[in-house]
Short mmCIF file of C-alpha atoms and ligand atoms in Angstrom, two decimals:
data_model
loop_
_atom_site.label_atom_id
_atom_site.label_comp_id
_atom_site.label_asym_id
_atom_site.label_seq_id
_atom_site.Cartn_x
_atom_site.Cartn_y
_atom_site.Cartn_z
CA MET A 99 -133.28 10.16 112.49
CA THR A 100 -133.13 13.58 110.89
CA ARG A 101 -133.80 13.54 107.15
CA GLY A 102 -132.12 16.03 104.81
CA THR A 103 -134.72 18.32 103.29
CA HIS A 104 -132.80 18.78 100.00
CA VAL A 105 -133.50 22.46 100.09
CA SER A 106 -133.62 24.13 96.69
CA ASP A 107 -130.85 26.64 95.82
CA ARG A 108 -133.66 29.09 95.03
CA HIS A 109 -134.87 29.07 98.63
CA PRO A 110 -134.02 32.53 100.01
CA ARG A 111 -132.65 30.99 103.22
CA ALA A 112 -130.98 27.96 101.56
CA GLU A 113 -127.54 28.46 103.14
CA SER A 114 -128.96 29.00 106.61
CA ILE A 115 -131.07 25.83 106.29
CA ARG A 116 -128.05 23.81 105.12
CA ILE A 117 -126.06 24.95 108.14
CA ARG A 118 -128.92 23.91 110.44
CA GLU A 119 -129.04 20.51 108.73
CA ARG A 120 -125.30 20.06 109.28
CA LEU A 121 -125.72 20.78 112.98
CA THR A 122 -128.74 18.51 113.45
CA LYS A 123 -126.95 15.72 111.56
CA HIS A 124 -124.07 16.09 113.98
CA VAL A 125 -126.36 15.87 117.00
CA GLU A 126 -126.87 12.32 115.79
CA THR A 127 -123.14 11.62 115.43
CA GLY A 128 -122.62 12.94 118.98
CA VAL A 129 -120.45 15.85 117.84
CA VAL A 130 -122.96 18.62 118.61
CA ALA A 131 -124.60 18.95 122.04
CA LEU A 132 -128.37 19.59 122.08
CA ALA A 133 -127.56 22.92 123.72
CA GLY A 134 -125.44 23.65 120.63
CA LEU A 135 -128.66 24.00 118.61
CA ILE A 136 -129.95 26.61 121.05
CA ALA A 137 -126.61 28.43 120.92
CA HIS A 138 -126.77 28.45 117.12
CA GLY A 139 -130.28 29.91 117.15
CA ARG A 140 -129.12 32.74 119.38
CA GLY A 141 -126.21 33.41 117.03
CA GLU A 142 -128.53 33.42 113.99
CA ALA A 143 -130.71 36.09 115.60
CA PHE A 144 -127.74 38.43 116.02
CA ASP A 145 -126.53 37.61 112.51
CA TYR A 146 -129.92 38.64 111.12
CA ILE A 147 -129.59 42.03 112.80
CA LEU A 148 -125.99 42.40 111.65
CA GLY A 149 -127.07 41.77 108.04
CA GLU A 150 -125.35 38.37 107.64
CA ARG A 151 -122.08 39.82 106.37
CA THR A 152 -118.52 40.28 107.60
CA THR A 153 -118.24 43.94 108.53
CA SER A 154 -115.03 45.89 107.98
CA SER A 155 -114.67 46.12 111.76
CA ALA A 156 -114.92 42.32 112.07
CA MET A 157 -112.33 42.04 109.29
CA ARG A 158 -109.91 44.16 111.38
CA ALA A 159 -110.50 41.82 114.32
CA ILE A 160 -109.78 38.85 112.05
CA THR A 161 -106.48 40.38 110.91
CA SER A 162 -105.51 41.15 114.49
CA ALA A 163 -106.47 37.61 115.59
CA ALA A 164 -104.30 36.11 112.84
CA ALA A 165 -101.37 38.30 113.92
CA ALA A 166 -101.86 37.35 117.60
CA LEU A 167 -101.87 33.63 116.76
CA LEU A 168 -98.68 34.03 114.69
CA LEU A 169 -96.99 35.96 117.51
CA ALA A 170 -97.88 33.38 120.16
CA ARG A 171 -95.26 30.85 121.21
CA ARG A 172 -97.82 28.19 122.16
CA PRO A 173 -101.11 28.96 120.40
CA VAL A 174 -104.02 26.54 120.79
CA LEU A 175 -107.32 26.32 118.90
CA SER A 176 -110.03 25.12 121.27
CA VAL A 177 -112.62 23.01 119.46
CA ASN A 178 -116.20 22.44 120.63
CA GLY A 179 -119.04 20.55 118.99
CA ASN A 180 -120.57 23.37 116.94
CA VAL A 181 -117.28 24.55 115.51
CA ALA A 182 -116.16 21.02 114.67
CA ALA A 183 -119.44 20.40 112.81
CA LEU A 184 -119.29 23.68 110.90
CA CYS A 185 -115.58 24.32 110.27
CA ALA A 186 -113.43 21.19 110.75
CA LYS A 187 -111.48 21.78 107.51
CA GLU A 188 -110.77 25.44 108.30
CA LEU A 189 -109.68 24.59 111.86
CA VAL A 190 -107.08 22.20 110.47
CA GLU A 191 -105.97 24.80 107.91
CA LEU A 192 -105.70 27.49 110.61
CA ALA A 193 -103.64 25.17 112.81
CA GLU A 194 -101.27 24.61 109.89
CA ALA A 195 -101.05 28.27 108.89
CA SER A 196 -100.49 29.55 112.45
CA GLY A 197 -98.54 26.68 114.01
CA ALA A 198 -101.32 26.21 116.61
CA LYS A 199 -102.31 22.93 118.24
CA LEU A 200 -105.89 21.64 118.10
CA GLU A 201 -107.54 20.71 121.40
CA VAL A 202 -111.03 19.35 122.00
CA ASN A 203 -112.58 21.25 124.91
CA LEU A 204 -116.23 20.75 125.76
CA PHE A 205 -118.87 22.40 127.90
CA HIS A 206 -120.86 19.15 127.82
CA ARG A 207 -118.24 16.38 128.02
CA LEU A 208 -120.63 13.48 127.44
CA PRO A 209 -119.12 10.02 126.81
CA GLY A 210 -117.82 9.64 123.25
CA ARG A 211 -118.22 13.27 122.19
CA ASP A 212 -114.51 14.05 122.42
CA SER A 213 -113.55 11.09 120.22
CA ALA A 214 -116.35 11.85 117.71
CA ILE A 215 -114.92 15.37 117.36
CA GLU A 216 -111.38 14.01 117.11
CA GLU A 217 -112.51 11.75 114.26
CA LEU A 218 -114.04 14.68 112.40
CA LEU A 219 -110.81 16.67 112.77
CA ARG A 220 -108.66 13.73 111.68
CA ASP A 221 -110.91 13.18 108.64
CA ALA A 222 -110.28 16.84 107.81
CA GLY A 223 -106.51 16.21 107.91
CA ALA A 224 -105.50 16.84 111.54
CA GLU A 225 -102.46 14.83 112.63
CA GLU A 226 -102.58 15.63 116.32
CA VAL A 227 -105.67 16.32 118.44
CA LEU A 228 -105.20 17.15 122.12
CA GLY A 229 -107.74 16.99 124.94
CA VAL A 230 -109.28 13.61 124.09
CA GLY A 231 -110.06 11.11 126.88
CA ASP A 232 -107.46 10.90 129.65
CA ALA A 233 -105.29 13.45 127.83
CA ALA A 234 -107.53 16.17 129.33
CA SER A 235 -105.89 15.48 132.67
CA ALA A 236 -105.28 19.02 133.94
CA ARG A 237 -107.87 21.27 135.58
CA ILE A 238 -108.55 24.98 135.57
CA ASP A 239 -110.31 25.28 138.92
CA GLU A 240 -111.87 28.70 138.24
CA VAL A 241 -114.02 27.20 135.46
CA ASN A 242 -117.42 25.89 136.63
CA SER A 243 -118.14 23.37 133.85
CA ASP A 244 -116.55 20.43 132.04
CA ARG A 245 -114.49 23.03 130.20
CA ARG A 246 -112.19 23.01 133.24
CA ARG A 247 -110.69 19.74 131.94
CA VAL A 248 -107.78 20.67 129.69
CA ASP A 249 -104.71 19.06 128.18
CA PRO A 250 -101.46 19.98 129.97
CA ARG A 251 -99.71 20.06 126.56
CA GLY A 252 -102.36 22.40 125.14
CA ILE A 253 -104.65 24.99 126.73
CA LEU A 254 -102.96 24.79 130.13
CA ALA A 255 -99.54 25.72 128.68
CA ALA A 256 -100.85 28.00 125.92
CA ASP A 257 -100.12 31.72 125.73
CA ALA A 258 -102.93 32.34 123.20
CA VAL A 259 -106.20 30.41 122.96
CA PHE A 260 -108.72 30.67 120.14
CA VAL A 261 -112.19 30.04 121.63
CA PRO A 262 -114.91 30.22 118.97
CA LEU A 263 -118.50 30.02 120.35
CA GLU A 264 -117.48 30.07 123.94
CA ASP A 265 -119.18 30.52 127.27
CA GLY A 266 -117.99 33.45 129.37
CA ASP A 267 -116.78 31.49 132.35
CA ARG A 268 -113.70 30.07 130.70
CA ALA A 269 -112.90 33.18 128.68
CA GLU A 270 -112.67 35.03 132.00
CA ALA A 271 -110.53 32.31 133.63
CA LEU A 272 -108.12 32.22 130.67
CA ARG A 273 -107.73 36.01 130.74
CA ARG A 274 -107.01 35.84 134.48
CA MET A 275 -104.27 33.31 133.64
CA ASP A 276 -102.72 36.01 131.41
CA LYS A 277 -103.46 34.25 128.16
CA THR A 278 -104.51 36.06 125.00
CA VAL A 279 -108.11 35.00 124.32
CA ILE A 280 -109.49 35.23 120.78
CA ALA A 281 -113.25 34.70 120.47
CA VAL A 282 -115.75 34.47 117.63
CA ASP A 283 -119.19 35.48 118.86
CA LEU A 284 -122.10 37.05 117.02
CA ASN A 285 -123.40 38.43 120.30
CA PRO A 286 -121.33 41.49 121.26
CA LEU A 287 -123.16 41.58 124.62
CA SER A 288 -122.04 38.11 125.74
CA ARG A 289 -119.54 37.74 128.58
CA THR A 290 -117.16 36.00 126.17
CA ALA A 291 -117.31 38.87 123.68
CA GLN A 292 -116.85 41.36 126.50
CA LEU A 293 -113.97 39.60 128.23
CA ALA A 294 -111.90 38.29 125.29
CA SER A 295 -108.72 40.09 124.19
CA ILE A 296 -109.90 40.01 120.57
CA THR A 297 -113.55 39.40 119.67
CA ILE A 298 -114.55 38.67 116.10
CA VAL A 299 -118.25 39.59 115.89
CA ASP A 300 -119.08 37.48 112.86
CA ASN A 301 -120.55 34.10 111.97
CA VAL A 302 -117.87 31.47 112.51
CA VAL A 303 -118.76 30.03 109.09
CA ARG A 304 -117.76 33.30 107.39
CA ALA A 305 -114.91 34.20 109.75
CA MET A 306 -112.93 30.95 109.62
CA PRO A 307 -111.91 30.97 105.92
CA LEU A 308 -110.94 34.65 106.28
CA LEU A 309 -108.87 33.88 109.36
CA VAL A 310 -107.04 31.13 107.47
CA SER A 311 -106.22 33.41 104.54
CA GLU A 312 -105.10 36.22 106.87
CA ALA A 313 -102.80 33.83 108.79
CA GLU A 314 -101.32 32.66 105.48
CA ARG A 315 -100.85 36.25 104.27
CA LEU A 316 -99.35 37.59 107.53
CA ARG A 317 -96.91 34.71 107.89
CA ALA A 318 -94.46 36.67 105.74
CA LEU A 319 -94.38 39.63 108.14
CA ARG A 320 -91.73 40.38 110.76
CA VAL A 321 -92.51 40.11 114.47
CA GLU A 322 -92.50 43.93 114.91
CA GLU A 323 -95.02 44.28 112.08
CA LEU A 324 -97.29 41.67 113.68
CA ARG A 325 -96.99 43.45 117.04
CA THR A 326 -98.00 46.75 115.42
CA ILE A 327 -101.16 45.13 114.04
CA VAL A 328 -102.11 43.67 117.43
CA SER A 329 -101.41 46.83 119.41
CA ALA A 330 -103.45 48.96 116.98
CA PHE A 331 -106.51 46.83 117.74
CA SER A 332 -109.00 47.85 120.42
CA ASN A 333 -111.60 45.31 121.50
CA ARG A 334 -113.66 48.08 123.06
CA ASP A 335 -113.85 49.80 119.64
CA ALA A 336 -114.63 46.51 117.87
CA LEU A 337 -117.57 45.84 120.22
CA SER A 338 -118.81 49.43 119.94
CA ASP A 339 -118.67 49.11 116.13
CA ALA A 340 -120.70 45.89 116.19
CA MET A 341 -123.37 47.35 118.49
CA ARG A 342 -123.54 50.58 116.48
CA LEU A 343 -123.86 48.72 113.16
CA MET A 344 -126.70 46.64 114.57
CA GLU A 345 -128.37 49.77 115.92
CA GLU A 346 -127.98 51.62 112.60
CA ARG A 347 -129.31 48.72 110.59
CA LEU A 348 -132.33 48.33 112.83
CA HIS A 349 -132.89 52.07 112.67
CA THR A 350 -132.82 52.10 108.83
CA LEU A 351 -135.14 49.09 108.62
CA SER A 352 -137.48 50.50 111.25
CA GLU A 353 -138.11 53.49 108.99
CA LYS A 354 -139.54 51.05 106.43
CA GLY A 355 -141.17 48.47 108.69
CA VAL A 356 -141.81 46.16 105.71
CA TYR A 357 -138.51 45.80 103.86
CA ILE A 358 -139.04 42.50 102.04
CA GLU A 359 -141.11 42.86 98.88
CA LEU A 360 -143.73 40.40 97.68
CA HIS A 361 -142.76 39.47 94.11
CA GLY A 362 -145.01 38.14 91.33
CA ARG A 363 -148.17 40.06 92.29
CA GLU A 364 -149.76 42.93 90.39
O1 LIG B 731 -119.81 21.53 122.30
P1 LIG B 731 -119.85 22.06 123.70
O2 LIG B 731 -120.32 21.04 124.69
O3 LIG B 731 -118.52 22.64 124.13
O4 LIG B 731 -120.92 23.26 123.77
C1 LIG B 731 -120.85 24.32 122.85
C2 LIG B 731 -121.90 25.41 123.15
C3 LIG B 731 -121.88 26.39 121.98
C4 LIG B 731 -123.27 24.74 123.25
C5 LIG B 731 -121.56 26.08 124.50
O5 LIG B 731 -120.29 26.67 124.40
C6 LIG B 731 -122.59 27.13 124.87
O6 LIG B 731 -123.57 26.87 125.53
O7 LIG B 731 -122.33 28.37 124.41
P2 LIG B 731 -123.29 29.65 124.69
O8 LIG B 731 -123.11 30.09 126.11
O9 LIG B 731 -124.66 29.39 124.19
O10 LIG B 731 -122.60 30.73 123.79
C7 LIG B 731 -122.47 30.55 122.41
C8 LIG B 731 -122.31 31.93 121.78
O11 LIG B 731 -121.98 31.73 120.42
C9 LIG B 731 -123.59 32.78 121.81
O12 LIG B 731 -123.28 34.09 122.23
C10 LIG B 731 -124.07 32.80 120.34
O13 LIG B 731 -124.64 34.05 120.01
C11 LIG B 731 -122.77 32.57 119.59
N1 LIG B 731 -122.94 31.85 118.31
C12 LIG B 731 -123.75 30.81 118.03
N2 LIG B 731 -123.60 30.39 116.78
C13 LIG B 731 -122.64 31.17 116.23
C14 LIG B 731 -122.21 32.11 117.21
N3 LIG B 731 -121.25 33.00 116.97
C15 LIG B 731 -120.68 32.99 115.75
N4 LIG B 731 -121.03 32.12 114.76
C16 LIG B 731 -122.01 31.21 114.96
N5 LIG B 731 -122.36 30.36 113.97
#
């Protein structure tokens, strides 16, 4: 069993350690796949380079994503293990604010994982959770993993699918099916980031509450106003921004080499 380390608030990486603890705890509950820990580590590395903040470019992607979800007639939020462990409450809030359905969709569909994730979502207030057990009865043949198993009432019929922390295979298949694909991925080089319609290059932990508040704010707008927001967005520009910001930050830090000071020494 994993023990909590009760990390002190004064630890400079306290928040990052707490997030890791949440994920490792949820490996034990069956929510998070072991590969989810590897995926998280890769995300953390990019977040480090990005400066662990929501950039103004990512904020524009968030606004555009909220508008696209509100415009969709059948929006679906696809939930995997990592996102359920980190953002169950915000997923339920986003479903409410945008009128989207929640569907469990897993890369590693091991026995019991789907119902463990459903339980987490229901504890967070979800009334309906698609894609659990036999409900994932439809197949997207182009997808080469368990992710091909989808709910005919959800992802299969959806016109917009939110796919936080995705693997490129399905993002590509969903785009080919003419669906709007909204991704959250700290790695702007990943196939998902490259192939999505809207990529939010940010940590899902920071992006989700912002996405909820944007969906709530934009709900008051007219359809034409929402369309204007979506059509003004360019994913190519968003990805260029993310890569350039990482490059600039590394460049600035490389001038210093040592950029963290040792305190408390003469
Ligand atoms: O729960 P399952 O079975 O559906 O599996 C989920 C994972 C995440 C294991 C599965 O989808 C997977 O293997 O994903 P990948 O191919 O490793 O891609 C995950 C992407 O998410 C990588 O590009 C990471 O950089 C990125 N990422 C990881 N953690 C975060 C993140 N992006 C934003 N916020 C994070 N916290």
